[in-house]
Amino acid sequence: MDVTCPHCGYAQKVGDGVFGDHETVDIGCRACGKIFQIVSPKLGTFRPKTTRQHLNPVTPAVSVDGRLLSLPTNLEISLKVLEGSEKGTVYPVIKPRITIGRTNADINIQDALSSRIHCAIEINGELIQLRDLDSTNGTFVGDQRIQTVPLSNGSVFRIGGHSFQLVIIPSGV
């Protein structure tokens, strides 16, 4: 296999046998002499880490408890980040169910205290609910850890180090 030195950019060939039973090996660059680490390209040494829990499949137009969801036609809904690394960001809510979390969510936030898919906002007309999705550290409204709670204009909720405010305005304003 060909490897490139990250220090000088020199490309050199390395035999696959250099790895033995190891996933990584330190080698020396033939041009500059500096040591760098290479990773075995063989998947035989790959050991996947499993997640702690199975997540139910997510369908945007149906809530976890099976209710059909729909956005109101006369309102614009958004989430404003009040605290956290995304402070000041406003996320428009453009579908009836959005998820918030660290990865693979509709709204991804950089927060180690957030679960991968932490919570969901579910909208059925003018009824808006916040639902915790079995997160590790919980979803809070005020000091209260919640499972499911209705939200109204101006409601604030917290996940990890981020606080969000629900903003609802009439369409076209």
PDB file of C-alpha atoms in Angstrom:
ATOM      1  CA  MET A   1       0.000   0.000   0.000  1.00  0.00           C
ATOM      2  CA  ASP A   2       1.078   3.607  -0.563  1.00  0.00           C
ATOM      3  CA  VAL A   3       1.378   5.987   2.388  1.00  0.00           C
ATOM      4  CA  THR A   4       2.211   9.678   2.442  1.00  0.00           C
ATOM      5  CA  CYS A   5       4.322  11.266   5.144  1.00  0.00           C
ATOM      6  CA  PRO A   6       2.246  13.946   6.920  1.00  0.00           C
ATOM      7  CA  HIS A   7       5.445  15.900   7.639  1.00  0.00           C
ATOM      8  CA  CYS A   8       7.066  16.219   4.200  1.00  0.00           C
ATOM      9  CA  GLY A   9       4.514  14.729   1.774  1.00  0.00           C
ATOM     10  CA  TYR A  10       6.824  11.968   0.511  1.00  0.00           C
ATOM     11  CA  ALA A  11       4.905   8.919  -0.828  1.00  0.00           C
ATOM     12  CA  GLN A  12       6.330   5.486  -0.109  1.00  0.00           C
ATOM     13  CA  LYS A  13       5.222   1.863  -0.409  1.00  0.00           C
ATOM     14  CA  VAL A  14       4.622  -0.251   2.703  1.00  0.00           C
ATOM     15  CA  GLY A  15       3.909  -3.985   2.621  1.00  0.00           C
ATOM     16  CA  ASP A  16       0.679  -5.258   4.206  1.00  0.00           C
ATOM     17  CA  GLY A  17       2.750  -7.639   6.354  1.00  0.00           C
ATOM     18  CA  VAL A  18       4.093  -4.691   8.375  1.00  0.00           C
ATOM     19  CA  PHE A  19       0.916  -4.695  10.507  1.00  0.00           C
ATOM     20  CA  GLY A  20       1.055  -8.273  11.819  1.00  0.00           C
ATOM     21  CA  ASP A  21      -1.740  -8.444  14.441  1.00  0.00           C
ATOM     22  CA  HIS A  22      -1.756  -4.673  15.015  1.00  0.00           C
ATOM     23  CA  GLU A  23      -4.282  -2.122  13.795  1.00  0.00           C
ATOM     24  CA  THR A  24      -1.702   0.684  13.720  1.00  0.00           C
ATOM     25  CA  VAL A  25       2.061   0.809  13.195  1.00  0.00           C
ATOM     26  CA  ASP A  26       4.626   3.584  13.554  1.00  0.00           C
ATOM     27  CA  ILE A  27       6.924   3.887  10.538  1.00  0.00           C
ATOM     28  CA  GLY A  28       9.765   6.188   9.570  1.00  0.00           C
ATOM     29  CA  CYS A  29       9.663   8.371   6.471  1.00  0.00           C
ATOM     30  CA  ARG A  30      12.411   7.463   4.000  1.00  0.00           C
ATOM     31  CA  ALA A  31      12.786  11.127   2.970  1.00  0.00           C
ATOM     32  CA  CYS A  32      12.721  13.166   6.191  1.00  0.00           C
ATOM     33  CA  GLY A  33      13.241  10.393   8.760  1.00  0.00           C
ATOM     34  CA  LYS A  34      10.300  11.475  10.959  1.00  0.00           C
ATOM     35  CA  ILE A  35       8.062   8.835  12.531  1.00  0.00           C
ATOM     36  CA  PHE A  36       4.314   8.715  11.802  1.00  0.00           C
ATOM     37  CA  GLN A  37       1.486   6.265  12.409  1.00  0.00           C
ATOM     38  CA  ILE A  38      -0.384   4.314   9.729  1.00  0.00           C
ATOM     39  CA  VAL A  39      -3.633   2.358  10.128  1.00  0.00           C
ATOM     40  CA  SER A  40      -4.255  -1.103   8.692  1.00  0.00           C
ATOM     41  CA  PRO A  41      -6.699  -1.014   5.770  1.00  0.00           C
ATOM     42  CA  LYS A  42      -7.963  -4.518   6.555  1.00  0.00           C
ATOM     43  CA  LEU A  43     -11.412  -4.669   8.080  1.00  0.00           C
ATOM     44  CA  GLY A  44     -10.543  -7.955   9.792  1.00  0.00           C
ATOM     45  CA  THR A  45      -9.143  -5.958  12.688  1.00  0.00           C
ATOM     46  CA  PHE A  46     -12.204  -3.662  12.875  1.00  0.00           C
ATOM     47  CA  ARG A  47     -14.218  -4.023  16.091  1.00  0.00           C
ATOM     48  CA  PRO A  48     -17.446  -2.023  15.996  1.00  0.00           C
ATOM     49  CA  LYS A  49     -18.722  -0.418  19.175  1.00  0.00           C
ATOM     50  CA  THR A  50     -22.420  -0.965  19.712  1.00  0.00           C
ATOM     51  CA  THR A  51     -24.780   1.712  20.939  1.00  0.00           C
ATOM     52  CA  ARG A  52     -26.309   1.354  24.366  1.00  0.00           C
ATOM     53  CA  GLN A  53     -29.890   1.200  23.214  1.00  0.00           C
ATOM     54  CA  HIS A  54     -31.997   0.545  20.147  1.00  0.00           C
ATOM     55  CA  LEU A  55     -33.804   3.582  18.745  1.00  0.00           C
ATOM     56  CA  ASN A  56     -37.245   3.223  17.202  1.00  0.00           C
ATOM     57  CA  PRO A  57     -37.499   4.148  13.527  1.00  0.00           C
ATOM     58  CA  VAL A  58     -38.415   7.810  13.030  1.00  0.00           C
ATOM     59  CA  THR A  59     -41.159   8.893  10.644  1.00  0.00           C
ATOM     60  CA  PRO A  60     -41.438  12.702  10.397  1.00  0.00           C
ATOM     61  CA  ALA A  61     -45.234  12.862  10.025  1.00  0.00           C
ATOM     62  CA  VAL A  62     -46.103  10.486  12.893  1.00  0.00           C
ATOM     63  CA  SER A  63     -45.384  10.908  16.604  1.00  0.00           C
ATOM     64  CA  VAL A  64     -43.809   8.167  18.721  1.00  0.00           C
ATOM     65  CA  ASP A  65     -47.283   7.337  20.084  1.00  0.00           C
ATOM     66  CA  GLY A  66     -48.791   7.093  16.565  1.00  0.00           C
ATOM     67  CA  ARG A  67     -50.523  10.493  16.185  1.00  0.00           C
ATOM     68  CA  LEU A  68     -50.488  12.070  12.734  1.00  0.00           C
ATOM     69  CA  LEU A  69     -48.560  15.340  12.747  1.00  0.00           C
ATOM     70  CA  SER A  70     -48.927  18.435  10.572  1.00  0.00           C
ATOM     71  CA  LEU A  71     -47.601  21.985  10.488  1.00  0.00           C
ATOM     72  CA  PRO A  72     -50.118  24.819  10.888  1.00  0.00           C
ATOM     73  CA  THR A  73     -50.633  26.805   7.687  1.00  0.00           C
ATOM     74  CA  ASN A  74     -51.080  30.148   9.454  1.00  0.00           C
ATOM     75  CA  LEU A  75     -47.993  30.093  11.721  1.00  0.00           C
ATOM     76  CA  GLU A  76     -44.201  30.127  11.334  1.00  0.00           C
ATOM     77  CA  ILE A  77     -42.415  28.178  14.046  1.00  0.00           C
ATOM     78  CA  SER A  78     -38.720  28.366  14.918  1.00  0.00           C
ATOM     79  CA  LEU A  79     -36.288  27.488  17.696  1.00  0.00           C
ATOM     80  CA  LYS A  80     -33.842  30.112  18.957  1.00  0.00           C
ATOM     81  CA  VAL A  81     -30.731  28.974  20.831  1.00  0.00           C
ATOM     82  CA  LEU A  82     -30.401  31.048  24.024  1.00  0.00           C
ATOM     83  CA  GLU A  83     -27.399  29.281  25.607  1.00  0.00           C
ATOM     84  CA  GLY A  84     -24.673  26.966  24.340  1.00  0.00           C
ATOM     85  CA  SER A  85     -22.171  26.885  21.497  1.00  0.00           C
ATOM     86  CA  GLU A  86     -24.933  27.648  18.975  1.00  0.00           C
ATOM     87  CA  LYS A  87     -26.122  30.748  20.904  1.00  0.00           C
ATOM     88  CA  GLY A  88     -28.057  33.166  18.702  1.00  0.00           C
ATOM     89  CA  THR A  89     -28.812  30.618  15.977  1.00  0.00           C
ATOM     90  CA  VAL A  90     -32.446  30.406  14.860  1.00  0.00           C
ATOM     91  CA  TYR A  91     -33.652  27.129  13.354  1.00  0.00           C
ATOM     92  CA  PRO A  92     -36.870  27.261  11.298  1.00  0.00           C
ATOM     93  CA  VAL A  93     -39.216  24.338  11.952  1.00  0.00           C
ATOM     94  CA  ILE A  94     -40.105  23.162   8.446  1.00  0.00           C
ATOM     95  CA  LYS A  95     -41.576  19.755   9.162  1.00  0.00           C
ATOM     96  CA  PRO A  96     -44.029  18.468  11.776  1.00  0.00           C
ATOM     97  CA  ARG A  97     -41.449  16.423  13.696  1.00  0.00           C
ATOM     98  CA  ILE A  98     -37.862  17.542  14.207  1.00  0.00           C
ATOM     99  CA  THR A  99     -35.209  15.935  16.354  1.00  0.00           C
ATOM    100  CA  ILE A 100     -32.422  17.633  18.291  1.00  0.00           C
ATOM    101  CA  GLY A 101     -29.223  15.882  19.312  1.00  0.00           C
ATOM    102  CA  ARG A 102     -25.488  15.455  18.954  1.00  0.00           C
ATOM    103  CA  THR A 103     -25.512  13.491  15.666  1.00  0.00           C
ATOM    104  CA  ASN A 104     -27.976  12.248  13.056  1.00  0.00           C
ATOM    105  CA  ALA A 105     -30.684  14.658  14.226  1.00  0.00           C
ATOM    106  CA  ASP A 106     -32.486  17.368  12.278  1.00  0.00           C
ATOM    107  CA  ILE A 107     -30.735  19.929  14.492  1.00  0.00           C
ATOM    108  CA  ASN A 108     -27.221  18.813  15.446  1.00  0.00           C
ATOM    109  CA  ILE A 109     -25.561  20.579  18.374  1.00  0.00           C
ATOM    110  CA  GLN A 110     -22.030  20.213  19.660  1.00  0.00           C
ATOM    111  CA  ASP A 111     -22.757  19.256  23.251  1.00  0.00           C
ATOM    112  CA  ALA A 112     -21.183  16.275  25.008  1.00  0.00           C
ATOM    113  CA  LEU A 113     -24.113  16.208  27.464  1.00  0.00           C
ATOM    114  CA  SER A 114     -26.595  15.666  24.626  1.00  0.00           C
ATOM    115  CA  SER A 115     -27.570  12.224  23.399  1.00  0.00           C
ATOM    116  CA  ARG A 116     -27.180  11.383  19.726  1.00  0.00           C
ATOM    117  CA  ILE A 117     -30.900  11.907  19.166  1.00  0.00           C
ATOM    118  CA  HIS A 118     -31.944  13.619  22.380  1.00  0.00           C
ATOM    119  CA  CYS A 119     -35.472  14.999  21.973  1.00  0.00           C
ATOM    120  CA  ALA A 120     -38.148  15.831  19.420  1.00  0.00           C
ATOM    121  CA  ILE A 121     -40.533  18.688  18.733  1.00  0.00           C
ATOM    122  CA  GLU A 122     -43.862  17.294  17.482  1.00  0.00           C
ATOM    123  CA  ILE A 123     -46.471  19.581  15.934  1.00  0.00           C
ATOM    124  CA  ASN A 124     -50.109  18.732  15.301  1.00  0.00           C
ATOM    125  CA  GLY A 125     -51.741  21.927  14.070  1.00  0.00           C
ATOM    126  CA  GLU A 126     -51.417  24.431  16.894  1.00  0.00           C
ATOM    127  CA  LEU A 127     -50.520  21.775  19.515  1.00  0.00           C
ATOM    128  CA  ILE A 128     -46.730  21.645  19.948  1.00  0.00           C
ATOM    129  CA  GLN A 129     -45.113  19.034  22.188  1.00  0.00           C
ATOM    130  CA  LEU A 130     -41.559  18.488  23.385  1.00  0.00           C
ATOM    131  CA  ARG A 131     -40.688  14.801  23.800  1.00  0.00           C
ATOM    132  CA  ASP A 132     -37.549  13.386  25.431  1.00  0.00           C
ATOM    133  CA  LEU A 133     -36.325  10.391  23.409  1.00  0.00           C
ATOM    134  CA  ASP A 134     -34.954   8.361  26.336  1.00  0.00           C
ATOM    135  CA  SER A 135     -31.885  10.592  26.534  1.00  0.00           C
ATOM    136  CA  THR A 136     -29.182   9.849  29.082  1.00  0.00           C
ATOM    137  CA  ASN A 137     -29.058  13.297  30.729  1.00  0.00           C
ATOM    138  CA  GLY A 138     -32.688  14.327  30.249  1.00  0.00           C
ATOM    139  CA  THR A 139     -34.645  17.192  28.751  1.00  0.00           C
ATOM    140  CA  PHE A 140     -35.688  20.012  31.096  1.00  0.00           C
ATOM    141  CA  VAL A 141     -38.339  22.704  31.191  1.00  0.00           C
ATOM    142  CA  GLY A 142     -37.336  24.971  34.060  1.00  0.00           C
ATOM    143  CA  ASP A 143     -35.856  22.641  36.693  1.00  0.00           C
ATOM    144  CA  GLN A 144     -38.262  19.828  35.810  1.00  0.00           C
ATOM    145  CA  ARG A 145     -37.040  16.796  33.860  1.00  0.00           C
ATOM    146  CA  ILE A 146     -39.745  15.960  31.333  1.00  0.00           C
ATOM    147  CA  GLN A 147     -40.877  13.064  29.163  1.00  0.00           C
ATOM    148  CA  THR A 148     -43.535  14.888  27.128  1.00  0.00           C
ATOM    149  CA  VAL A 149     -44.764  18.446  27.688  1.00  0.00           C
ATOM    150  CA  PRO A 150     -46.798  20.927  25.627  1.00  0.00           C
ATOM    151  CA  LEU A 151     -44.972  24.086  24.525  1.00  0.00           C
ATOM    152  CA  SER A 152     -46.303  27.529  23.701  1.00  0.00           C
ATOM    153  CA  ASN A 153     -44.784  30.680  22.221  1.00  0.00           C
ATOM    154  CA  GLY A 154     -41.790  31.719  24.336  1.00  0.00           C
ATOM    155  CA  SER A 155     -41.380  28.344  26.102  1.00  0.00           C
ATOM    156  CA  VAL A 156     -37.770  27.567  27.019  1.00  0.00           C
ATOM    157  CA  PHE A 157     -36.291  24.085  27.353  1.00  0.00           C
ATOM    158  CA  ARG A 158     -32.790  22.776  28.005  1.00  0.00           C
ATOM    159  CA  ILE A 159     -30.751  19.816  26.825  1.00  0.00           C
ATOM    160  CA  GLY A 160     -27.171  19.546  28.060  1.00  0.00           C
ATOM    161  CA  GLY A 161     -25.599  23.014  28.012  1.00  0.00           C
ATOM    162  CA  HIS A 162     -28.042  24.377  25.405  1.00  0.00           C
ATOM    163  CA  SER A 163     -31.271  26.275  26.026  1.00  0.00           C
ATOM    164  CA  PHE A 164     -33.844  26.702  23.257  1.00  0.00           C
ATOM    165  CA  GLN A 165     -36.810  29.049  23.008  1.00  0.00           C
ATOM    166  CA  LEU A 166     -39.867  28.271  20.899  1.00  0.00           C
ATOM    167  CA  VAL A 167     -40.841  31.237  18.723  1.00  0.00           C
ATOM    168  CA  ILE A 168     -44.226  31.315  16.963  1.00  0.00           C
ATOM    169  CA  ILE A 169     -45.308  34.149  14.660  1.00  0.00           C
ATOM    170  CA  PRO A 170     -48.208  34.495  12.205  1.00  0.00           C
ATOM    171  CA  SER A 171     -47.240  33.585   8.630  1.00  0.00           C
ATOM    172  CA  GLY A 172     -46.115  36.479   6.448  1.00  0.00           C
ATOM    173  CA  VAL A 173     -45.080  38.809   9.329  1.00  0.00           C
TER     174      VAL A 173
END
